[in-house]
Short mmCIF file of C-alpha atoms and ligand atoms in Angstrom, two decimals:
data_model
loop_
_atom_site.label_atom_id
_atom_site.label_comp_id
_atom_site.label_asym_id
_atom_site.label_seq_id
_atom_site.Cartn_x
_atom_site.Cartn_y
_atom_site.Cartn_z
CA UNK A 2 115.37 173.40 103.90
CA UNK A 3 118.36 171.16 105.29
CA UNK A 4 119.90 172.59 108.58
CA UNK A 5 123.34 171.12 109.42
CA UNK A 6 125.87 172.06 112.12
CA UNK A 7 129.26 173.37 111.76
CA UNK A 8 132.12 172.09 113.92
CA UNK A 9 135.40 174.17 113.35
CA UNK A 10 138.31 171.73 114.30
CA UNK A 11 140.73 173.33 117.33
CA UNK A 12 143.81 171.49 116.09
CA UNK A 13 144.00 174.03 113.24
CA UNK A 14 143.95 176.93 115.85
CA UNK A 15 146.86 178.83 116.86
CA UNK A 16 147.93 177.25 120.24
CA UNK A 17 149.96 180.18 121.23
CA UNK A 18 147.04 182.04 120.88
CA UNK A 19 144.35 179.63 121.94
CA UNK A 20 142.13 181.81 124.11
CA UNK A 21 141.83 184.57 121.40
CA UNK A 22 141.15 181.63 118.81
CA UNK A 23 138.13 180.24 121.09
CA UNK A 24 136.82 183.70 121.68
CA UNK A 25 136.93 184.40 118.04
CA UNK A 26 134.95 181.25 117.56
CA UNK A 27 132.27 182.02 120.36
CA UNK A 28 131.37 185.25 118.21
CA UNK A 29 130.69 183.09 115.06
CA UNK A 30 127.53 180.97 114.03
CA UNK A 31 129.93 177.53 114.53
CA UNK A 32 128.12 175.12 116.76
CA UNK A 33 130.22 173.04 118.13
CA UNK A 34 134.18 173.08 118.76
CA UNK A 35 135.59 169.80 117.30
CA UNK A 36 138.53 168.67 119.54
CA UNK A 37 140.97 166.07 118.25
CA UNK A 38 142.82 163.73 120.85
CA UNK A 39 145.76 161.97 119.33
CA UNK A 40 147.97 159.40 121.54
CA UNK A 41 150.52 158.52 118.93
CA UNK A 42 149.47 154.94 119.13
CA UNK A 43 146.16 154.68 117.29
CA UNK A 44 147.30 157.50 114.97
CA UNK A 45 151.15 158.58 113.96
CA UNK A 46 150.37 162.13 115.63
CA UNK A 47 150.23 163.23 119.36
CA UNK A 48 147.99 166.37 120.08
CA UNK A 49 147.09 167.28 123.56
CA UNK A 50 145.45 165.86 126.62
CA UNK A 51 142.58 166.50 129.23
CA UNK A 52 144.40 169.43 130.73
CA UNK A 53 144.38 171.45 127.49
CA UNK A 54 140.66 170.25 127.20
CA UNK A 55 139.78 171.99 130.45
CA UNK A 56 141.38 175.25 129.46
CA UNK A 57 139.15 175.19 126.15
CA UNK A 58 136.44 174.40 128.34
CA UNK A 59 137.00 177.76 129.92
CA UNK A 60 137.28 179.73 126.95
CA UNK A 61 134.57 178.40 124.48
CA UNK A 62 131.02 178.71 124.93
CA UNK A 63 130.13 175.89 122.34
CA UNK A 64 129.77 172.20 123.32
CA UNK A 65 133.08 170.41 123.25
CA UNK A 66 132.95 167.77 120.29
CA UNK A 67 135.92 165.41 121.58
CA UNK A 68 137.06 162.76 118.89
CA UNK A 69 139.30 160.38 120.65
CA UNK A 70 141.86 159.01 118.25
CA UNK A 71 143.29 156.90 121.14
CA UNK A 72 143.73 153.04 121.86
CA UNK A 73 141.50 151.82 124.82
CA UNK A 74 139.56 154.59 124.85
CA UNK A 75 137.33 153.15 127.93
CA UNK A 76 140.52 154.09 129.87
CA UNK A 77 140.38 157.79 129.54
CA UNK A 78 136.53 158.61 128.72
CA UNK A 79 135.70 159.55 132.40
CA UNK A 80 138.88 162.03 132.49
CA UNK A 81 137.67 163.96 129.40
CA UNK A 82 134.09 163.97 130.74
CA UNK A 83 135.38 165.59 133.72
CA UNK A 84 137.53 168.01 131.76
CA UNK A 85 134.22 169.16 130.03
CA UNK A 86 133.56 167.38 126.77
CA UNK A 87 129.93 167.24 125.67
CA UNK A 88 130.28 164.73 123.32
CA UNK A 89 132.68 161.71 122.97
CA UNK A 90 133.41 159.98 119.91
CA UNK A 91 135.90 156.91 120.02
CA UNK A 92 136.77 154.76 117.11
CA UNK A 93 135.05 151.57 116.45
CA UNK A 94 138.52 150.00 115.50
CA UNK A 95 140.04 151.05 118.62
CA UNK A 96 138.34 148.89 121.17
CA UNK A 97 136.48 145.57 121.36
CA UNK A 98 133.60 146.77 123.62
CA UNK A 99 132.07 149.51 121.32
CA UNK A 100 128.53 148.80 122.72
CA UNK A 101 129.40 148.62 126.56
CA UNK A 102 131.55 152.03 126.05
CA UNK A 103 128.29 153.85 124.25
CA UNK A 104 126.01 152.81 127.02
CA UNK A 105 128.62 154.05 129.67
CA UNK A 106 128.82 157.39 127.62
CA UNK A 107 125.11 157.88 127.75
CA UNK A 108 124.63 156.72 131.32
CA UNK A 109 127.42 159.60 131.86
CA UNK A 110 125.18 162.38 130.50
CA UNK A 111 127.47 162.81 127.51
CA UNK A 112 126.39 162.23 123.75
CA UNK A 113 128.15 159.19 122.35
CA UNK A 114 129.58 159.11 119.13
CA UNK A 115 131.56 156.32 116.96
CA UNK A 116 134.30 157.15 114.45
CA UNK A 117 134.95 154.87 111.28
CA UNK A 118 138.35 155.29 109.53
CA UNK A 119 138.14 155.38 105.56
CA UNK A 120 138.13 151.70 105.07
CA UNK A 121 135.85 150.40 107.82
CA UNK A 122 132.32 149.81 106.35
CA UNK A 123 129.42 151.44 107.91
CA UNK A 124 127.60 148.15 107.96
CA UNK A 125 129.80 147.25 111.04
CA UNK A 126 127.49 149.44 112.87
CA UNK A 127 124.33 147.68 112.18
CA UNK A 128 124.08 145.83 115.47
CA UNK A 129 124.62 149.50 117.28
CA UNK A 130 123.53 152.11 115.35
CA UNK A 131 120.02 152.54 117.52
CA UNK A 132 122.17 153.25 120.38
CA UNK A 133 124.72 156.00 118.93
CA UNK A 134 124.11 159.55 118.81
CA UNK A 135 126.82 160.78 116.23
CA UNK A 136 128.58 158.58 113.64
CA UNK A 137 131.80 160.44 112.58
CA UNK A 138 132.83 159.11 109.18
CA UNK A 139 136.29 159.84 108.74
CA UNK A 140 137.09 161.57 105.30
CA UNK A 141 140.88 161.52 105.53
CA UNK A 142 143.24 158.94 107.60
CA UNK A 143 142.98 160.33 111.02
CA UNK A 144 146.05 161.69 112.47
CA UNK A 145 146.70 165.13 110.94
CA UNK A 146 144.61 168.30 109.69
CA UNK A 147 145.14 169.75 106.26
CA UNK A 148 144.56 166.46 104.15
CA UNK A 149 142.47 165.98 100.88
CA UNK A 150 139.02 164.84 101.06
CA UNK A 151 138.56 161.09 100.21
CA UNK A 152 135.56 161.19 97.70
CA UNK A 153 134.69 157.64 98.55
CA UNK A 154 133.10 158.87 101.65
CA UNK A 155 130.22 160.17 99.86
CA UNK A 156 129.05 156.42 99.28
CA UNK A 157 129.47 156.14 102.97
CA UNK A 158 127.24 158.93 103.96
CA UNK A 159 124.57 157.95 101.66
CA UNK A 160 124.37 154.14 102.49
CA UNK A 161 124.58 155.50 106.48
CA UNK A 162 121.67 157.86 105.67
CA UNK A 163 119.73 155.21 104.14
CA UNK A 164 120.09 152.73 107.22
CA UNK A 165 119.36 156.03 109.51
CA UNK A 166 115.89 157.01 107.47
CA UNK A 167 114.86 153.25 107.35
CA UNK A 168 115.11 152.68 110.95
CA UNK A 169 113.66 156.33 111.85
CA UNK A 170 116.65 156.95 113.95
CA UNK A 171 118.03 160.63 115.04
CA UNK A 172 121.70 159.42 114.67
CA UNK A 173 123.78 162.11 113.04
CA UNK A 174 126.53 161.75 110.57
CA UNK A 175 129.39 163.97 111.14
CA UNK A 176 131.86 164.19 108.39
CA UNK A 177 135.82 165.04 109.44
CA UNK A 178 138.46 165.87 107.48
CA UNK A 179 139.27 167.87 104.39
CA UNK A 180 135.96 169.66 104.58
CA UNK A 181 135.86 173.01 102.91
CA UNK A 182 133.85 175.21 100.85
CA UNK A 183 134.29 173.80 97.78
CA UNK A 184 133.03 170.40 98.99
CA UNK A 185 130.68 171.08 101.78
CA UNK A 186 127.49 171.18 99.53
CA UNK A 187 128.36 167.64 97.96
CA UNK A 188 128.98 166.30 101.51
CA UNK A 189 125.68 167.81 102.61
CA UNK A 190 123.50 166.71 99.40
CA UNK A 191 124.86 163.10 100.39
CA UNK A 192 123.22 162.99 104.01
CA UNK A 193 125.79 164.74 106.28
CA UNK A 194 124.40 166.51 109.22
CA UNK A 195 127.60 167.92 110.91
CA UNK A 196 130.81 169.12 109.18
CA UNK A 197 134.03 169.46 110.83
CA UNK A 198 136.27 172.19 109.43
CA UNK A 199 139.87 172.66 110.75
CA UNK A 200 141.99 174.39 108.23
CA UNK A 201 139.41 175.82 105.98
CA UNK A 202 138.19 177.76 108.99
CA UNK A 203 141.21 178.65 111.18
CA UNK A 204 143.70 178.98 108.20
CA UNK A 205 141.47 181.03 106.05
CA UNK A 206 141.97 184.98 105.99
CA UNK A 207 138.92 185.69 107.67
CA UNK A 208 137.74 182.57 110.04
CA UNK A 209 134.70 184.35 111.27
CA UNK A 210 133.22 184.91 107.52
CA UNK A 211 134.55 181.73 106.41
CA UNK A 212 132.15 180.13 109.18
CA UNK A 213 129.32 182.38 107.94
CA UNK A 214 130.18 181.16 104.09
CA UNK A 215 129.54 177.77 105.46
CA UNK A 216 126.50 178.20 107.24
CA UNK A 217 124.89 180.32 104.38
CA UNK A 218 125.15 177.44 102.36
CA UNK A 219 121.55 176.06 101.49
CA UNK A 220 120.56 172.48 100.56
CA UNK A 221 116.74 171.77 99.72
CA UNK A 222 116.95 168.59 101.63
CA UNK A 223 115.21 166.85 104.63
CA UNK A 224 115.62 168.68 107.90
CA UNK A 225 117.71 167.03 110.67
C1 LIG B 310 142.29 164.21 111.59
C2 LIG B 310 141.36 165.01 112.47
C3 LIG B 310 140.55 166.20 111.91
C4 LIG B 310 141.16 167.36 111.54
C5 LIG B 310 140.27 167.78 110.33
O1 LIG B 310 142.81 163.37 112.17
O2 LIG B 310 140.39 164.16 113.43
O3 LIG B 310 139.45 166.33 112.86
O4 LIG B 310 141.41 168.14 112.64
O5 LIG B 310 141.49 169.02 109.66
P1 LIG B 310 141.05 169.46 108.50
O6 LIG B 310 139.73 169.99 108.35
O7 LIG B 310 142.08 170.64 108.24
O8 LIG B 310 141.47 168.01 107.52
ZN1 LIG B 311 138.44 164.82 114.39
#
């Protein structure tokens, strides 16, 4: 039976009651906390910075899966690691030096993730795939929560999964944007290992139960 990881995205939490929402997530079966950093340049929106990440670190017992939607990510990764990130995912489109940055992250003791916008082909990772811990495929245009899942992403998941299996790698495929209980199964069947879920968890009537319903999804497939 395929096991997968669920990463609720804190962007959809109530920031007026951040510690309450994080404590609620601590008591669910969620695996990681997905943390979206937006700079108003790489994406049109601005979210929050390192100081808020350190507050999250204090209240959240799950690994912080930090998704940097920022230009020149190399300038900021160390400060996010210091704030408590366990994983740092930067955008392939945001740097000329993905290989160097991946190795910097790994030698700093965090998991290295590379995110691709919907229009960016997974083939561009061919020469660095061996080095990456997590590939985050954006299934919406980054910048906002609550958008509609782009179905073309399912083909990208399959193509990337084939490469990972063919090369016998352990790279995780994370899907970010528009993920809900209604499409989780097809995303997992395509080969995803990690689901990010913002509005579908935090904006649901009973987030704890929604997490359980996600985690109860069973896919007869390979194990990760
Ligand atoms: C989008 C962010 C996502 C977002 C997902 O730019 O990277 O992580 O929080 O939110 P939902 O699940 O609401 O689409
Ligand atoms: Zn994200």
